[in-house]
CSV table of C-alpha atoms in Angstrom, one decimal:
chain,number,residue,atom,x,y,z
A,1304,UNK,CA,-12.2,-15.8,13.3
A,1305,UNK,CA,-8.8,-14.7,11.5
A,1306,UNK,CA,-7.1,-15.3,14.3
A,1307,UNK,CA,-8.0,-18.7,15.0
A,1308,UNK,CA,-5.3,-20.1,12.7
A,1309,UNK,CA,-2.5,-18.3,14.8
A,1310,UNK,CA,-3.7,-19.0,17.8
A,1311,UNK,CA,-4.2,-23.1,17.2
A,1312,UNK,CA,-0.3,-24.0,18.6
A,1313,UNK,CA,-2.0,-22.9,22.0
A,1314,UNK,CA,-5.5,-24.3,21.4
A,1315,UNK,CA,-4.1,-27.8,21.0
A,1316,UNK,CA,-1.7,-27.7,23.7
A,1317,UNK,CA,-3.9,-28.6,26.8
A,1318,UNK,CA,-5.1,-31.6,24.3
A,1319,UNK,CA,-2.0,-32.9,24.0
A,1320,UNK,CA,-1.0,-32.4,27.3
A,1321,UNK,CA,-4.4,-34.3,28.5
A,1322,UNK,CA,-3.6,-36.9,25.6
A,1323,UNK,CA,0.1,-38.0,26.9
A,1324,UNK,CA,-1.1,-37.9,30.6
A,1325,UNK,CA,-4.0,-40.6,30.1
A,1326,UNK,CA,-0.9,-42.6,28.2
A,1327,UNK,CA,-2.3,-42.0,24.7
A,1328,UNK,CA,1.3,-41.1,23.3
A,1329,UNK,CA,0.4,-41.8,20.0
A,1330,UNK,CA,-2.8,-40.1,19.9
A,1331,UNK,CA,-1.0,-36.9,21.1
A,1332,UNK,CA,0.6,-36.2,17.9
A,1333,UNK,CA,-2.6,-35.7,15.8
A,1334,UNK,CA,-2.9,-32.3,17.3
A,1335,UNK,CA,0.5,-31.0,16.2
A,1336,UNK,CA,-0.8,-31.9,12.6
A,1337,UNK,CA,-3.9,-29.3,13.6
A,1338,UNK,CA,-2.7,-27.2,10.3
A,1339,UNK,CA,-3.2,-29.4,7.6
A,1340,UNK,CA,-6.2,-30.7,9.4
A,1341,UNK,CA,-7.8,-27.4,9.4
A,1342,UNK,CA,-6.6,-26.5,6.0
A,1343,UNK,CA,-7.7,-30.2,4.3
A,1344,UNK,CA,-10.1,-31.3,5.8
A,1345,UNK,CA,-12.1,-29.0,8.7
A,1346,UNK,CA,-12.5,-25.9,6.6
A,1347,UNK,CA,-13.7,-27.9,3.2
A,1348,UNK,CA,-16.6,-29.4,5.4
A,1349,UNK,CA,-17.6,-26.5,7.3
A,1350,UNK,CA,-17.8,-24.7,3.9
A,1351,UNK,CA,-20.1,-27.5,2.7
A,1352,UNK,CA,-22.2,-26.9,5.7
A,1353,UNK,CA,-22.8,-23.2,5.7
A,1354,UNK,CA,-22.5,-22.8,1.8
A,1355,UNK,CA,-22.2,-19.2,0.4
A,1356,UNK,CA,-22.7,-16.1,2.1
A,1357,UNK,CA,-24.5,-14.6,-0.6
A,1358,UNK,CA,-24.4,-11.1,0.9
A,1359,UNK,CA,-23.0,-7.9,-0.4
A,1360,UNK,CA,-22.8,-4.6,1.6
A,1361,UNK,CA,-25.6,-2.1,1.3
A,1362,UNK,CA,-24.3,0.7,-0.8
A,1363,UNK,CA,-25.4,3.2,2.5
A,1364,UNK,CA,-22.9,1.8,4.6
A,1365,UNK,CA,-19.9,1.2,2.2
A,1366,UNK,CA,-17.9,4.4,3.4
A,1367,UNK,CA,-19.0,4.1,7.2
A,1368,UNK,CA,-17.8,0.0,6.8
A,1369,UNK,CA,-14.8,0.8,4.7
A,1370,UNK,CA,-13.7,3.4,7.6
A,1371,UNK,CA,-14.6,1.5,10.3
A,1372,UNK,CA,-10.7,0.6,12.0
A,1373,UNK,CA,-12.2,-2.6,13.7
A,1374,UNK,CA,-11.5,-4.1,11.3
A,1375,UNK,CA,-8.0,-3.3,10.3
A,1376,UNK,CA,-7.2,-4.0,13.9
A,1377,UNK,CA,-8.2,-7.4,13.2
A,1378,UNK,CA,-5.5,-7.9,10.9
A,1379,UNK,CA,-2.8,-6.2,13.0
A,1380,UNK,CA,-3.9,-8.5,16.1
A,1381,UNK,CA,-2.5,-11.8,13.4
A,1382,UNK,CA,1.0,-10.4,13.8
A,1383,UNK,CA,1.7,-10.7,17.4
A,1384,UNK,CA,-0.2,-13.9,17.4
A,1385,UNK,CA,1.4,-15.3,14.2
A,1386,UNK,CA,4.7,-14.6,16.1
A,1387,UNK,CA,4.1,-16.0,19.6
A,1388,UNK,CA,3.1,-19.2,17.7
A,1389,UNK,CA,6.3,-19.1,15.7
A,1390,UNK,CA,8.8,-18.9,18.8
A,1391,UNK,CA,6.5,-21.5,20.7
A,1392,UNK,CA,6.6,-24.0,17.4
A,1393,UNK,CA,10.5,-23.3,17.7
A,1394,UNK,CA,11.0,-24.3,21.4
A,1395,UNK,CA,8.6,-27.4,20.6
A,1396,UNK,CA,10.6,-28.6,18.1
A,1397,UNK,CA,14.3,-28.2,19.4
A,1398,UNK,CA,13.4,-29.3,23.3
A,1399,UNK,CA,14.7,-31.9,24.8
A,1400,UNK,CA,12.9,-32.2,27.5
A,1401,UNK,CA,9.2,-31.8,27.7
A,1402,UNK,CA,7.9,-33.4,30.8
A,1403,UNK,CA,5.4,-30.8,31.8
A,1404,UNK,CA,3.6,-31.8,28.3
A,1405,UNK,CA,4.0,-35.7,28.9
A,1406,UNK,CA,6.6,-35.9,26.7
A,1407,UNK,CA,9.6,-38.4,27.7
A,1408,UNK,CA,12.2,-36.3,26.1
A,1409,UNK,CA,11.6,-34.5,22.6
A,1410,UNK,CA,9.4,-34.8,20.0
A,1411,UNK,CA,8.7,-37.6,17.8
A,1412,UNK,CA,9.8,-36.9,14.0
A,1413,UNK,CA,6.2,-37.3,12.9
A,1414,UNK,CA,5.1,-35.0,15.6
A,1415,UNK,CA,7.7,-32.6,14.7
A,1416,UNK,CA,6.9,-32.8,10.9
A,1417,UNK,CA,2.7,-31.9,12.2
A,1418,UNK,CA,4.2,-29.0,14.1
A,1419,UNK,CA,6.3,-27.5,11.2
A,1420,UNK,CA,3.5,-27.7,8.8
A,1421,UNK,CA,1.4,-26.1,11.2
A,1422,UNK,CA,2.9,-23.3,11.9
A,1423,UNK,CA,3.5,-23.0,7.9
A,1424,UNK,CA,-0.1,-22.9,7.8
A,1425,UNK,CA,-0.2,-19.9,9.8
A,1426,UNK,CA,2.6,-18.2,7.8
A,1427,UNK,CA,0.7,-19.0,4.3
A,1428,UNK,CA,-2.3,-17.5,6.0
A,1429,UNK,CA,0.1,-14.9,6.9
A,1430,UNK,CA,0.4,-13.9,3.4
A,1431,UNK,CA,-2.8,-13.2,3.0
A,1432,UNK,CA,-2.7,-10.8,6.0
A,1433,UNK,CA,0.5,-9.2,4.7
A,1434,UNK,CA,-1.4,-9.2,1.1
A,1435,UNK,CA,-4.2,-6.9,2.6
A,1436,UNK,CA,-2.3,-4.9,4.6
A,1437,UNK,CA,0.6,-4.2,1.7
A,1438,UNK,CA,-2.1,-3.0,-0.8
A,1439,UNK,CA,-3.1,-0.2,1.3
A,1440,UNK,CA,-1.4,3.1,1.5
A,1441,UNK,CA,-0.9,4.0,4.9
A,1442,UNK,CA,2.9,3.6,5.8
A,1443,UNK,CA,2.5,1.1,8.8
A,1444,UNK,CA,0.6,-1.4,6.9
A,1445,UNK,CA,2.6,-1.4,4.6
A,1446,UNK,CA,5.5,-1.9,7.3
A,1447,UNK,CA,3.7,-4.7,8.9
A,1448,UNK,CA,2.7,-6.5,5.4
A,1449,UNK,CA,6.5,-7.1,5.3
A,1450,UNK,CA,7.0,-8.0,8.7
A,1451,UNK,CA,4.1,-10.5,8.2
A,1452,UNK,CA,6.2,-11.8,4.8
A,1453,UNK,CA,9.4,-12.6,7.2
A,1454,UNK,CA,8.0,-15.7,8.6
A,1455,UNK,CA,7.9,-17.6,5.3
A,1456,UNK,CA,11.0,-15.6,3.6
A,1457,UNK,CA,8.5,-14.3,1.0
A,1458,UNK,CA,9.5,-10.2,1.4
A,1459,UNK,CA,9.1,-10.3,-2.3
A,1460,UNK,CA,5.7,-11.0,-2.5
A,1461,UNK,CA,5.0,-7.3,-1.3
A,1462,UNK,CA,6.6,-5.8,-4.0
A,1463,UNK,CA,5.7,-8.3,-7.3
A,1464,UNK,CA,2.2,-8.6,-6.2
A,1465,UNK,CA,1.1,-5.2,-6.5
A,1466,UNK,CA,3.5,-3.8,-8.9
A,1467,UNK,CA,3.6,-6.7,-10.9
A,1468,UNK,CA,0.5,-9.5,-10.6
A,1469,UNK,CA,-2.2,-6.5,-10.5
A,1470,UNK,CA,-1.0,-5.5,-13.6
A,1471,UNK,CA,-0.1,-8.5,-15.8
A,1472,UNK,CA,-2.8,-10.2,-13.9
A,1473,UNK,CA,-4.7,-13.1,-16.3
A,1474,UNK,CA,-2.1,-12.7,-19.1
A,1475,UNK,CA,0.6,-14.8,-20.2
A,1476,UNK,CA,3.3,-12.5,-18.6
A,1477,UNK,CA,2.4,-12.9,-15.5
A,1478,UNK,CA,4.3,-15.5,-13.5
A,1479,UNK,CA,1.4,-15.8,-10.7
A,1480,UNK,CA,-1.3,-16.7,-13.4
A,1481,UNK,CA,-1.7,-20.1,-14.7
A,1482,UNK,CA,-2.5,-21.4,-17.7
A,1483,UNK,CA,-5.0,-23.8,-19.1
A,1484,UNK,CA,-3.5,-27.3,-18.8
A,1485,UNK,CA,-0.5,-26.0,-17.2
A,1486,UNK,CA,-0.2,-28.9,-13.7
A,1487,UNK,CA,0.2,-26.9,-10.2
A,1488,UNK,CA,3.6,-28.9,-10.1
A,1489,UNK,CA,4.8,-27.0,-13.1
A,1490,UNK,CA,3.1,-23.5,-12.2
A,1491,UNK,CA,4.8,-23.9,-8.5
A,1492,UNK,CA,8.5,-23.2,-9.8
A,1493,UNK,CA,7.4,-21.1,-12.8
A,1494,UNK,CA,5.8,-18.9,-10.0
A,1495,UNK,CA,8.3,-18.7,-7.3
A,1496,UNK,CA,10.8,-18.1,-9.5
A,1497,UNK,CA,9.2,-15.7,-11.7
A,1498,UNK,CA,7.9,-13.7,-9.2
A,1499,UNK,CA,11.3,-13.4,-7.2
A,1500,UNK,CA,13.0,-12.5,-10.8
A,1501,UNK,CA,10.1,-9.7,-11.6
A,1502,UNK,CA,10.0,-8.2,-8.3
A,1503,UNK,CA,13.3,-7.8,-8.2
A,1504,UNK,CA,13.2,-6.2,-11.9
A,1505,UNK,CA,10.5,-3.8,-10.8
A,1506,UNK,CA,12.1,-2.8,-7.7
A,1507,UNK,CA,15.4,-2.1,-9.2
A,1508,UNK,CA,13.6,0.1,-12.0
A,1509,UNK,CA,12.2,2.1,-9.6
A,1510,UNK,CA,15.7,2.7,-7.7
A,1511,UNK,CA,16.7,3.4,-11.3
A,1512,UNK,CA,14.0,5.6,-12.3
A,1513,UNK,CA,15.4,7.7,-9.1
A,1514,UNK,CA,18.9,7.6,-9.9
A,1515,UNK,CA,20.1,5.1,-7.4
A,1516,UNK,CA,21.3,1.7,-7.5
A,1517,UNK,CA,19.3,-1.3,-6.9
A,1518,UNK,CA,22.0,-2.2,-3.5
A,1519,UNK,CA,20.4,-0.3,-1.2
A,1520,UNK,CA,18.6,-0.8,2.1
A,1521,UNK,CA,15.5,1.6,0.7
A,1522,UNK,CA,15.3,-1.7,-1.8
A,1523,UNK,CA,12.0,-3.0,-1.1
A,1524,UNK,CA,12.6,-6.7,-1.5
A,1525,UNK,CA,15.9,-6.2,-0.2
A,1526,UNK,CA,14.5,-4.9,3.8
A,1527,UNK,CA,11.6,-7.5,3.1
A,1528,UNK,CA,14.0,-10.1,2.7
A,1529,UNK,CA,16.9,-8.9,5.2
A,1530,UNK,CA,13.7,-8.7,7.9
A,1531,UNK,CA,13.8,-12.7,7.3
A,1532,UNK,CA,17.6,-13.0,8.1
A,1533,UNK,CA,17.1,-11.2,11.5
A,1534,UNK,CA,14.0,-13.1,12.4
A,1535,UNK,CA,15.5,-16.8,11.9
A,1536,UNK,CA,18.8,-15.1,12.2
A,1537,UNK,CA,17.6,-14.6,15.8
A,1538,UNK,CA,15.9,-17.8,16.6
A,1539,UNK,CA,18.6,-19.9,15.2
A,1540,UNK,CA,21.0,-18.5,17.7
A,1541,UNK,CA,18.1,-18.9,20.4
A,1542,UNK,CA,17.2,-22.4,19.5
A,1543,UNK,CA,20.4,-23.9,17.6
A,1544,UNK,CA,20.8,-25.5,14.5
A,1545,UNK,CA,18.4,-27.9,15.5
A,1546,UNK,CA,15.9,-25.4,14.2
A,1547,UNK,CA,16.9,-25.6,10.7
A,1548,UNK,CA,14.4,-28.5,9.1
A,1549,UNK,CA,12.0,-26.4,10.9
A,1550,UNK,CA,12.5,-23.1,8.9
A,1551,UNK,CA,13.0,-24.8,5.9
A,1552,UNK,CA,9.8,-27.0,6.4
A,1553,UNK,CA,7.4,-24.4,7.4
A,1554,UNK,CA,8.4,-21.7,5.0
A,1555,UNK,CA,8.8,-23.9,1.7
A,1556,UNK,CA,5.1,-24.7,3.1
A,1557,UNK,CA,3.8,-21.8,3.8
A,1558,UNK,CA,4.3,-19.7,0.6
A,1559,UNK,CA,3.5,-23.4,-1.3
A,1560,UNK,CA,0.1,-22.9,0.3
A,1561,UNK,CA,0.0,-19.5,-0.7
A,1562,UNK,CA,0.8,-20.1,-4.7
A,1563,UNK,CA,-1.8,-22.9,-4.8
A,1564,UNK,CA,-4.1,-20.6,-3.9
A,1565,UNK,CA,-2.5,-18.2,-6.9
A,1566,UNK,CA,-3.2,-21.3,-9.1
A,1567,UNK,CA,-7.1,-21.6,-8.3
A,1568,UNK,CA,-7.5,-17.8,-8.8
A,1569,UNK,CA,-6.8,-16.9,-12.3
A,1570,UNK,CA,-6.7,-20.5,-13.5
A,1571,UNK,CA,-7.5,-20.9,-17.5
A,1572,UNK,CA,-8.5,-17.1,-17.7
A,1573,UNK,CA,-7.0,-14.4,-20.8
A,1574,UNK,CA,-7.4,-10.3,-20.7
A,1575,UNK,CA,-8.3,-9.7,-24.7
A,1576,UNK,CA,-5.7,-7.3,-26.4
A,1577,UNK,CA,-6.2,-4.0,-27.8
A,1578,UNK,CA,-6.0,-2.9,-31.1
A,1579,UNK,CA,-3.2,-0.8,-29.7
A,1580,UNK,CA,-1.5,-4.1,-28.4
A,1581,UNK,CA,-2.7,-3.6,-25.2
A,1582,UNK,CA,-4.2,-5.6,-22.9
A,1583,UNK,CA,-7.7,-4.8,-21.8
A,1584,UNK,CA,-8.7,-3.4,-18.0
A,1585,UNK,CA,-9.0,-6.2,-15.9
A,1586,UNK,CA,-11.9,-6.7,-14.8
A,1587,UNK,CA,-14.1,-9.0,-12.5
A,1588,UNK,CA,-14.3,-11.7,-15.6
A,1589,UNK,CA,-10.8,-12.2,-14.9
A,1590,UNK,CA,-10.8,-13.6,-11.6
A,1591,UNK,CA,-12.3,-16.8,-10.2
A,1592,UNK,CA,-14.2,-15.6,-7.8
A,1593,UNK,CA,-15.9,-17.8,-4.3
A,1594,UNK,CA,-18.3,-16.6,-1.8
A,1595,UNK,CA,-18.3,-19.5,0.4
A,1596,UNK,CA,-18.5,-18.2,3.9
A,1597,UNK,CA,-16.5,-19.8,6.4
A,1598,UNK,CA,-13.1,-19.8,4.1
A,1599,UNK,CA,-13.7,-16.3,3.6
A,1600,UNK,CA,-13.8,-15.3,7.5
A,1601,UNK,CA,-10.5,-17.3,7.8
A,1602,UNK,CA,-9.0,-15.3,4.5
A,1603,UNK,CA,-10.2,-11.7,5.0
A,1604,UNK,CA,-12.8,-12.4,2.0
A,1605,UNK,CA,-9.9,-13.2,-0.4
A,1606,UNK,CA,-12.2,-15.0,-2.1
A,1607,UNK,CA,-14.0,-12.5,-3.3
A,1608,UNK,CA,-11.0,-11.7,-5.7
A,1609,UNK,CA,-12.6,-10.4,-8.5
A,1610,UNK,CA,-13.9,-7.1,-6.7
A,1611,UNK,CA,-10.4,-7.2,-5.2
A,1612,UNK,CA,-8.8,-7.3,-8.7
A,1613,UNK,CA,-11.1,-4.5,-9.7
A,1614,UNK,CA,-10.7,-2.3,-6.2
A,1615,UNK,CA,-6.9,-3.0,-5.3
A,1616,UNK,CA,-7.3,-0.9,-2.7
A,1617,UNK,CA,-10.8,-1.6,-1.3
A,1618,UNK,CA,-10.6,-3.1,2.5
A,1619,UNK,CA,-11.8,-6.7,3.2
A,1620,UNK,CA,-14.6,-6.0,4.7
A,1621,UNK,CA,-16.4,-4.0,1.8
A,1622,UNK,CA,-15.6,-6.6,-0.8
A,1623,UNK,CA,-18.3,-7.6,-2.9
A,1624,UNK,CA,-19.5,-10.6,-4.6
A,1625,UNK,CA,-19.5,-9.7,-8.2
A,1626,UNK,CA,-22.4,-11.9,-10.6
A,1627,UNK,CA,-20.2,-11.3,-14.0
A,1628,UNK,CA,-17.4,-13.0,-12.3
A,1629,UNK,CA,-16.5,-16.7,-12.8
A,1630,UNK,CA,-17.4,-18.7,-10.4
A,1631,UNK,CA,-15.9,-21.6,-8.7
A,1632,UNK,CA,-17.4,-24.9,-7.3
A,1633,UNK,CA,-16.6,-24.4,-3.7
A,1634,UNK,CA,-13.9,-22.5,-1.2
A,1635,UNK,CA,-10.2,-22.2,-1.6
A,1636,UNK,CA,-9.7,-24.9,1.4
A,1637,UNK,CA,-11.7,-27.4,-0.3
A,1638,UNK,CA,-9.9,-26.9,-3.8
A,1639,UNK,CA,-6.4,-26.3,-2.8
A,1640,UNK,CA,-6.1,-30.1,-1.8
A,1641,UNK,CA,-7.3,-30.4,-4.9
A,1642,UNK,CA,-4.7,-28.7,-7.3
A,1643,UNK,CA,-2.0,-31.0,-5.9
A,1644,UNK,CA,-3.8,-34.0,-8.1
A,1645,UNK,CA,-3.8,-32.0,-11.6
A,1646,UNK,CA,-6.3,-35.6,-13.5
A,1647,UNK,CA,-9.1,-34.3,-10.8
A,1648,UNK,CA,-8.4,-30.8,-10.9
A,1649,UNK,CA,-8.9,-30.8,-14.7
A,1650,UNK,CA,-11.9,-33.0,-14.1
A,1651,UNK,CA,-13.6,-30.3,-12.2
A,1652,UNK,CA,-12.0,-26.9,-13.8
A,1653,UNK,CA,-11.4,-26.9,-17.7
A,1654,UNK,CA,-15.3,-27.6,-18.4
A,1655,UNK,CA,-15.6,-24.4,-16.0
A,1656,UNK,CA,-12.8,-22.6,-18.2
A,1657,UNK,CA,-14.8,-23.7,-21.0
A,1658,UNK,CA,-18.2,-22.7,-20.1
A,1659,UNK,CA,-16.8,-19.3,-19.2
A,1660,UNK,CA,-15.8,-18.6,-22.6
A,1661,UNK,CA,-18.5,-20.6,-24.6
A,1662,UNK,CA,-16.6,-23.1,-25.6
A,1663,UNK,CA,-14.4,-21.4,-27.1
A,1664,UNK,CA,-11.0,-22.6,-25.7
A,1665,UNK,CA,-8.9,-20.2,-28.0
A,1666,UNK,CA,-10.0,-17.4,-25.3
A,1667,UNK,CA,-8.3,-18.8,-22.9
A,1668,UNK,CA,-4.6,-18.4,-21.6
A,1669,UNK,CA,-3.2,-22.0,-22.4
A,1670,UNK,CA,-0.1,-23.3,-21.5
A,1671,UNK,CA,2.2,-22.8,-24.8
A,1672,UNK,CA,3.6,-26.4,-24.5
A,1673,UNK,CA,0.6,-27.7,-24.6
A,1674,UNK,CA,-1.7,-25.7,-26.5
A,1675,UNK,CA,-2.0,-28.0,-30.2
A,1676,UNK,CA,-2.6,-30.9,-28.0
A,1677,UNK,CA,-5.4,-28.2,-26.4
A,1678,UNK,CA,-7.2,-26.7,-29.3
A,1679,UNK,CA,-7.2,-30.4,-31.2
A,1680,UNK,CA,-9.2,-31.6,-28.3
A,1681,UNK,CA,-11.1,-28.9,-27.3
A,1682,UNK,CA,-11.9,-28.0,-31.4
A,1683,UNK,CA,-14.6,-25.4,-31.1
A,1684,UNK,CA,-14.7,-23.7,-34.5
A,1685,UNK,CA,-12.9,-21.1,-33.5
A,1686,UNK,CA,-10.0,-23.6,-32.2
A,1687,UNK,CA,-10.2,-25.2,-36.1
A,1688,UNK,CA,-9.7,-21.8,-37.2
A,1689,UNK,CA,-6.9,-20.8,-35.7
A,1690,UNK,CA,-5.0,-24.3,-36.5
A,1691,UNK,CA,-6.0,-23.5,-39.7
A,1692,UNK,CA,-4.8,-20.1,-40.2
A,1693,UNK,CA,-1.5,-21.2,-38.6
């Protein structure tokens, strides 16, 4: 089922070609809107219709499952598909003549806007393919996590999110966590900017730490990124500058889709520090955490983040649902539409954030700007406390 989402350029095409030849013209651009569709509104009810999967793996079959290379064939199978879509979605857009689809010339600008965010929606889900594949050791994966990234110009990700977001994770540090009260409209630049500036930090200590500069092609976000500039490099020769809205459409959309779903995961939540001024081991309290079933067989079980955040390097298919963990009121597909309207996403979160930490809103990570406005509304004693003390 992971490979429904870059496959769905070719799924809808015999639609739309049945669509313009019965002279429904305006009909046949839904499909090329098939993306958002799926992401908005088809997955959100088929996760209210099958619910949680409320299954774990049977301890006697964790090593035989985890071993298992089905499954990490799976996710090398998105890559060709992912690209076969993205060089179709190219020709669709710059074409000027389509008659064999029933097109009189080339596509309508809302047709070609559908199309663009489609094909961003198989580059954010990309990201989570190149997300499982980058946090495993084996060499290739690793490879292909980056040539996974170079659809939505995100080579970055591969390096800040697991040198950088698995260990700040659910502290105020870390640019991919987001705070209580903090809108997805402000995390969204706070986030792509401080996770390009941090993974290029981390990448150039490394190179440091081995006594060579940080302009290098051995620079990990450097190869990631230079992997971009060939790919649409490539296809903007190919297709022209016609192509241009098209890259910037789909890729500002993709990794967009990709830090909403950063914003639902860690929303609200706060590691305690040490004695020693350390931040505690995270652990599966940190991490809101969704078993609902069909969003997970789209995502590799990326919902089930809190074992993930505890077992970086545990594959997708031995994930478990973890009870301590925080839990959230339905899948990522059905909330991400969500974040993008912060009055109802507070409507349905901070009394979650609250529960999780009794009420006691000083536990959480709030957003500094906000946070006297915060604990003066949410005084639990503790919250008087503090305002007191300070």
């Amino acid at each position: 089922m992971g490979l429904i989402a870059p496959t769905l350029l070719f799924t809808v095409l015999p639609i739309i070609w049945g669509l313009n030849h019965l002279g429904w013209h305006v009909a046949a651009q839904v499909p090329f809107w098939i993306g958002p569709i799926l992401v908005y509104a088809l997955l959100p009810v088929l996760d209210l219709k099958f619910g949680p999967d409320g299954q774990n793996p049977p301890d006697e079959v964790m090593a035989a499952l985890e071993n298992d290379r089905y499954y990490r064939y799976c996710t090398y199978a998105y890559i060709p598909c992912q690209y076969a879509s993205v060089v179709l979605g190219c020709y669709l857009f710059t074409a000027t003549d389509l008659g064999w689809l029933g097109v009189e010339g080339s596509l309508s600008w809302p047709a070609k806007i559908g199309l663009a965010l489609s094909v961003g929606v198989l580059g954010g889900v990309g990201i989570n393919t190149a997300h499982e594949l980058g946090h495993k050791r084996d060499g290739l994966e690793r490879w292909l996590s980056k040539i996974t990234l170079a659809q939505s110009c995100y080579g970055h990700f591969y390096v800040e999110h697991n040198r950088g977001h698995h260990v700040r994770v659910a502290t105020p540090e870390d640019p991919a966590s987001s705070k209580f009260g903090e809108t997805f409209w402000e995390f969204l630049p706070r986030t792509v900017l401080g996770s390009l500036r941090s993974a290029w930090q981390l990448e150039a200590a490394r190179l440091d730490r081995l006594g060579k500069k940080s302009w290098r092609l051995s620079n990990d976000v450097l190869n990631a990124w230079g992997m971009s500039v060939v790919l649409w490099g490539v296809l903007l020769a190919v297709f022209g500058p016609a192509l241009i809205p098209f890259v910037v459409i789909q890729a500002v959309y993709g990794f967009s889709l990709l830090e909403s779903v950063n914003y639902i995961e860690h929303y609200g939540l706060l590691r305690k520090t040490k004695a020693n001024g350390r931040y505690e081991r995270c652990t599966p309290e940190h991490s809101w955490n969704s078993d609902h079933l069909v969003t997970n067989l789209f995502l590799y079980h990326l919902q089930r983040h809190s074992d993930h955040h505890a077992n970086p390097t545990r594959r997708y298919q031995t994930l478990r649902s973890m009870e301590e963990a925080p839990n959230l009121p339905s899948g990522y597909a059905s909330l991400i539409g969500l974040t993008y309207f912060p009055p109802l996403w507070r409507k349905v979160m901070d009394h979650r954030v609250l529960a999780h930490y009794d009420g006691d809103v000083t536990r959480a990570n709030i957003v500094p700007r906000r946070r006297a406005a915060i604990l003066a509304r949410y005084g639990a004693p503790a919250a008087v406390a503090e305002q007191t003390a300070a």
